[in-house]
Amino acid sequence: MFFQGLEYFSKGGLMMYPLLVCSLTVVIISAERFIYYRANDKGLSYGEAVRRLTGRGDTAALTAASGDGALGEFVSKVVSELPAVKHPEEYITIQGEKTREKFAAGLSYLEVAVSLAPVLGLLGTVTGMIASFNALDVRMDNPMAVTAGIGEALITTVFGLSIAVMGICSHAYFSRRLHQVELTLEEIANALLEAHCAR
């Protein structure tokens, strides 16, 4: 299958190289984001735990329980710096947005690769068909050669659509995870702001 894939790649023409870049982009970003979310996303239960601790007013316990990762850093930073801040709501919003951006990093590039792959595939098919028909006068003695050229041109469409399907699934998964992180951040921010205002 590996050598057959190389054969298809060589038949696809020049457009196979940007498609290769798109496929590598999808794979690398998906793998990097999966590792990042696994290390930093503590789940919806983390927001509930922070709310319980802020309700008790135990700042030391909250700092100790914040843990590692982007969400833990967000809680620790806000708890330690919030008492000296003049505009707590704006401060928490800004810090929350910075934390959200850490989770959203790379997803825009993934979206570009998903959108670009099928377009590049179609472009490769069109240019391949143009080349086949331009050579039609040379191949009049062998018309099947033209249809073979069209078949080779369609390879880029197959590769482009395959990359798009894989990228769409990956982007949908991480978009859902990002939405859950946003809900957790919102719950944590509200809990910390309420606890600060109650003092």
mmCIF file of C-alpha atoms in Angstrom:
data_model
loop_
_atom_site.group_PDB
_atom_site.id
_atom_site.type_symbol
_atom_site.label_atom_id
_atom_site.label_comp_id
_atom_site.label_asym_id
_atom_site.label_seq_id
_atom_site.Cartn_x
_atom_site.Cartn_y
_atom_site.Cartn_z
ATOM 1 C CA MET A 1 0.000 0.000 0.000
ATOM 2 C CA PHE A 2 2.912 2.340 0.747
ATOM 3 C CA PHE A 3 4.442 1.920 -2.708
ATOM 4 C CA GLN A 4 1.028 2.178 -4.326
ATOM 5 C CA GLY A 5 0.502 5.447 -2.454
ATOM 6 C CA LEU A 6 3.840 6.728 -3.756
ATOM 7 C CA GLU A 7 2.800 5.768 -7.255
ATOM 8 C CA TYR A 8 -0.472 7.684 -6.935
ATOM 9 C CA PHE A 9 1.426 10.642 -5.487
ATOM 10 C CA SER A 10 3.787 10.761 -8.467
ATOM 11 C CA LYS A 11 0.858 10.532 -10.900
ATOM 12 C CA GLY A 12 -1.032 13.352 -9.220
ATOM 13 C CA GLY A 13 1.270 16.062 -10.474
ATOM 14 C CA LEU A 14 2.549 19.234 -8.861
ATOM 15 C CA MET A 15 -0.627 19.848 -6.833
ATOM 16 C CA MET A 16 0.184 16.806 -4.725
ATOM 17 C CA TYR A 17 2.927 18.771 -2.953
ATOM 18 C CA PRO A 18 0.669 21.501 -1.498
ATOM 19 C CA LEU A 19 -1.808 18.735 -0.648
ATOM 20 C CA LEU A 20 0.989 16.974 1.208
ATOM 21 C CA VAL A 21 1.602 20.188 3.170
ATOM 22 C CA CYS A 22 -2.118 20.363 4.016
ATOM 23 C CA SER A 23 -2.163 16.759 5.195
ATOM 24 C CA LEU A 24 0.924 17.255 7.365
ATOM 25 C CA THR A 25 -0.646 20.415 8.801
ATOM 26 C CA VAL A 26 -3.796 18.512 9.766
ATOM 27 C CA VAL A 27 -1.867 15.616 11.324
ATOM 28 C CA ILE A 28 0.664 17.753 13.224
ATOM 29 C CA ILE A 29 -1.868 20.249 14.605
ATOM 30 C CA SER A 30 -4.297 17.482 15.565
ATOM 31 C CA ALA A 31 -1.591 15.550 17.414
ATOM 32 C CA GLU A 32 -0.226 18.669 19.141
ATOM 33 C CA ARG A 33 -3.688 19.851 20.211
ATOM 34 C CA PHE A 34 -4.617 16.379 21.508
ATOM 35 C CA ILE A 35 -1.516 16.300 23.709
ATOM 36 C CA TYR A 36 -2.119 19.881 24.877
ATOM 37 C CA TYR A 37 -5.782 19.323 25.768
ATOM 38 C CA ARG A 38 -4.962 16.093 27.548
ATOM 39 C CA ALA A 39 -2.457 17.932 29.747
ATOM 40 C CA ASN A 40 -4.366 21.180 30.322
ATOM 41 C CA ASP A 41 -8.108 20.520 30.051
ATOM 42 C CA LYS A 42 -9.339 19.461 33.479
ATOM 43 C CA GLY A 43 -12.969 19.015 32.419
ATOM 44 C CA LEU A 44 -16.218 20.627 33.514
ATOM 45 C CA SER A 45 -15.832 19.216 37.028
ATOM 46 C CA TYR A 46 -12.853 21.516 37.605
ATOM 47 C CA GLY A 47 -15.074 24.595 37.409
ATOM 48 C CA GLU A 48 -17.432 23.106 39.981
ATOM 49 C CA ALA A 49 -14.516 22.325 42.298
ATOM 50 C CA VAL A 50 -13.226 25.902 42.058
ATOM 51 C CA ARG A 51 -16.708 27.247 42.797
ATOM 52 C CA ARG A 52 -16.975 25.090 45.925
ATOM 53 C CA LEU A 53 -13.592 26.281 47.208
ATOM 54 C CA THR A 54 -14.336 29.948 46.511
ATOM 55 C CA GLY A 55 -17.640 29.548 48.327
ATOM 56 C CA ARG A 56 -15.745 28.509 51.436
ATOM 57 C CA GLY A 57 -13.454 31.531 51.160
ATOM 58 C CA ASP A 58 -10.358 29.381 51.584
ATOM 59 C CA THR A 59 -7.833 31.099 49.317
ATOM 60 C CA ALA A 60 -4.921 28.909 50.411
ATOM 61 C CA ALA A 61 -6.842 25.717 49.629
ATOM 62 C CA LEU A 62 -7.920 27.142 46.275
ATOM 63 C CA THR A 63 -4.338 27.997 45.305
ATOM 64 C CA ALA A 64 -3.124 24.570 46.397
ATOM 65 C CA ALA A 65 -5.898 22.808 44.483
ATOM 66 C CA SER A 66 -5.482 24.817 41.277
ATOM 67 C CA GLY A 67 -2.896 22.351 39.984
ATOM 68 C CA ASP A 68 -0.844 22.497 36.801
ATOM 69 C CA GLY A 69 -1.884 23.352 33.274
ATOM 70 C CA ALA A 70 -3.386 26.425 31.674
ATOM 71 C CA LEU A 71 -6.546 26.400 33.806
ATOM 72 C CA GLY A 72 -4.560 25.942 36.998
ATOM 73 C CA GLU A 73 -2.262 28.814 36.036
ATOM 74 C CA PHE A 74 -5.314 30.978 35.355
ATOM 75 C CA VAL A 75 -6.768 30.283 38.816
ATOM 76 C CA SER A 76 -3.445 30.788 40.613
ATOM 77 C CA LYS A 77 -2.702 34.046 38.791
ATOM 78 C CA VAL A 78 -6.143 35.538 39.396
ATOM 79 C CA VAL A 79 -6.254 34.519 43.057
ATOM 80 C CA SER A 80 -2.818 36.004 43.758
ATOM 81 C CA GLU A 81 -3.196 39.251 41.780
ATOM 82 C CA LEU A 82 -6.909 40.048 42.065
ATOM 83 C CA PRO A 83 -6.758 41.781 45.482
ATOM 84 C CA ALA A 84 -4.464 44.490 44.071
ATOM 85 C CA VAL A 85 -6.483 45.046 40.875
ATOM 86 C CA LYS A 86 -8.663 48.156 40.523
ATOM 87 C CA HIS A 87 -11.013 46.718 37.894
ATOM 88 C CA PRO A 88 -11.455 43.035 38.801
ATOM 89 C CA GLU A 89 -14.066 42.192 36.175
ATOM 90 C CA GLU A 90 -11.964 43.505 33.290
ATOM 91 C CA TYR A 91 -8.862 41.829 34.692
ATOM 92 C CA ILE A 92 -10.554 38.418 34.958
ATOM 93 C CA THR A 93 -12.002 38.787 31.453
ATOM 94 C CA ILE A 94 -8.595 39.564 29.955
ATOM 95 C CA GLN A 95 -6.886 36.700 31.777
ATOM 96 C CA GLY A 96 -9.663 34.342 30.747
ATOM 97 C CA GLU A 97 -9.319 35.383 27.107
ATOM 98 C CA LYS A 98 -5.548 34.809 27.246
ATOM 99 C CA THR A 99 -6.142 31.323 28.626
ATOM 100 C CA ARG A 100 -8.764 30.604 25.965
ATOM 101 C CA GLU A 101 -6.307 31.622 23.252
ATOM 102 C CA LYS A 102 -3.871 28.997 24.492
ATOM 103 C CA PHE A 103 -6.505 26.323 23.875
ATOM 104 C CA ALA A 104 -7.559 27.801 20.522
ATOM 105 C CA ALA A 105 -4.001 28.058 19.181
ATOM 106 C CA GLY A 106 -3.547 26.300 15.861
ATOM 107 C CA LEU A 107 -7.234 25.673 15.190
ATOM 108 C CA SER A 108 -7.407 28.535 12.671
ATOM 109 C CA TYR A 109 -4.578 26.922 10.669
ATOM 110 C CA LEU A 110 -6.416 23.612 10.845
ATOM 111 C CA GLU A 111 -9.514 25.309 9.452
ATOM 112 C CA VAL A 112 -7.485 26.813 6.595
ATOM 113 C CA ALA A 113 -6.031 23.411 5.698
ATOM 114 C CA VAL A 114 -9.520 21.867 5.727
ATOM 115 C CA SER A 115 -10.856 24.570 3.400
ATOM 116 C CA LEU A 116 -7.825 24.571 1.120
ATOM 117 C CA ALA A 117 -7.398 20.820 0.557
ATOM 118 C CA PRO A 118 -10.494 20.136 -1.613
ATOM 119 C CA VAL A 119 -9.898 23.344 -3.607
ATOM 120 C CA LEU A 120 -6.320 22.294 -4.346
ATOM 121 C CA GLY A 121 -7.594 18.841 -5.287
ATOM 122 C CA LEU A 122 -10.069 20.272 -7.768
ATOM 123 C CA LEU A 123 -7.421 22.619 -9.142
ATOM 124 C CA GLY A 124 -5.101 19.670 -9.719
ATOM 125 C CA THR A 125 -7.890 17.794 -11.477
ATOM 126 C CA VAL A 126 -8.699 20.740 -13.747
ATOM 127 C CA THR A 127 -5.070 21.356 -14.688
ATOM 128 C CA GLY A 128 -4.578 17.628 -15.289
ATOM 129 C CA MET A 129 -7.625 17.467 -17.573
ATOM 130 C CA ILE A 130 -6.442 20.548 -19.475
ATOM 131 C CA ALA A 131 -3.086 18.896 -20.027
ATOM 132 C CA SER A 132 -4.805 15.708 -21.216
ATOM 133 C CA PHE A 133 -7.014 17.502 -23.717
ATOM 134 C CA ASN A 134 -4.126 19.651 -24.957
ATOM 135 C CA ALA A 135 -2.328 16.442 -25.820
ATOM 136 C CA LEU A 136 -5.411 15.011 -27.567
ATOM 137 C CA ASP A 137 -4.087 15.754 -31.042
ATOM 138 C CA VAL A 138 -0.909 13.845 -30.248
ATOM 139 C CA ARG A 139 -2.846 10.873 -28.905
ATOM 140 C CA MET A 140 -5.418 10.504 -31.666
ATOM 141 C CA ASP A 141 -3.976 7.113 -32.461
ATOM 142 C CA ASN A 142 -4.587 6.044 -28.833
ATOM 143 C CA PRO A 143 -7.747 7.712 -27.380
ATOM 144 C CA MET A 144 -7.527 5.586 -24.224
ATOM 145 C CA ALA A 145 -4.421 7.493 -23.256
ATOM 146 C CA VAL A 146 -6.554 10.612 -22.801
ATOM 147 C CA THR A 147 -8.963 8.873 -20.428
ATOM 148 C CA ALA A 148 -5.990 7.501 -18.520
ATOM 149 C CA GLY A 149 -4.685 11.030 -18.128
ATOM 150 C CA ILE A 150 -8.059 12.174 -16.787
ATOM 151 C CA GLY A 151 -8.035 9.278 -14.312
ATOM 152 C CA GLU A 152 -4.646 10.375 -13.070
ATOM 153 C CA ALA A 153 -5.902 13.955 -12.746
ATOM 154 C CA LEU A 154 -8.734 12.801 -10.465
ATOM 155 C CA ILE A 155 -6.164 11.524 -7.967
ATOM 156 C CA THR A 156 -5.719 15.049 -6.591
ATOM 157 C CA THR A 157 -9.468 15.334 -5.935
ATOM 158 C CA VAL A 158 -9.441 12.071 -3.990
ATOM 159 C CA PHE A 159 -6.483 13.179 -1.897
ATOM 160 C CA GLY A 160 -7.961 16.644 -1.329
ATOM 161 C CA LEU A 161 -11.328 15.291 -0.188
ATOM 162 C CA SER A 162 -9.664 12.699 2.051
ATOM 163 C CA ILE A 163 -7.618 15.402 3.782
ATOM 164 C CA ALA A 164 -10.734 17.571 4.147
ATOM 165 C CA VAL A 165 -12.743 14.735 5.746
ATOM 166 C CA MET A 166 -9.963 13.987 8.216
ATOM 167 C CA GLY A 167 -9.511 17.692 9.002
ATOM 168 C CA ILE A 168 -13.232 18.358 9.455
ATOM 169 C CA CYS A 169 -13.515 15.526 11.983
ATOM 170 C CA SER A 170 -10.472 16.813 13.866
ATOM 171 C CA HIS A 171 -11.667 20.432 13.832
ATOM 172 C CA ALA A 172 -15.134 19.443 15.056
ATOM 173 C CA TYR A 173 -13.635 17.465 17.927
ATOM 174 C CA PHE A 174 -11.373 20.285 19.113
ATOM 175 C CA SER A 175 -14.095 22.903 18.623
ATOM 176 C CA ARG A 176 -16.240 20.890 21.032
ATOM 177 C CA ARG A 177 -13.386 20.623 23.520
ATOM 178 C CA LEU A 178 -12.746 24.371 23.217
ATOM 179 C CA HIS A 179 -16.425 25.092 23.938
ATOM 180 C CA GLN A 180 -16.193 23.004 27.114
ATOM 181 C CA VAL A 181 -13.079 24.926 28.147
ATOM 182 C CA GLU A 182 -14.932 28.202 27.582
ATOM 183 C CA LEU A 183 -17.757 27.029 29.838
ATOM 184 C CA THR A 184 -15.255 26.042 32.526
ATOM 185 C CA LEU A 185 -13.454 29.376 32.251
ATOM 186 C CA GLU A 186 -16.735 31.264 32.510
ATOM 187 C CA GLU A 187 -17.756 29.333 35.616
ATOM 188 C CA ILE A 188 -14.353 29.867 37.252
ATOM 189 C CA ALA A 189 -14.334 33.579 36.374
ATOM 190 C CA ASN A 190 -17.813 34.117 37.827
ATOM 191 C CA ALA A 191 -16.910 32.222 40.993
ATOM 192 C CA LEU A 192 -13.700 34.192 41.525
ATOM 193 C CA LEU A 193 -15.414 37.516 40.858
ATOM 194 C CA GLU A 194 -18.281 36.722 43.231
ATOM 195 C CA ALA A 195 -15.830 35.688 45.950
ATOM 196 C CA HIS A 196 -13.830 38.889 45.446
ATOM 197 C CA CYS A 197 -16.915 41.122 45.573
ATOM 198 C CA ALA A 198 -18.183 39.340 48.689
ATOM 199 C CA ARG A 199 -15.103 40.337 50.685
#
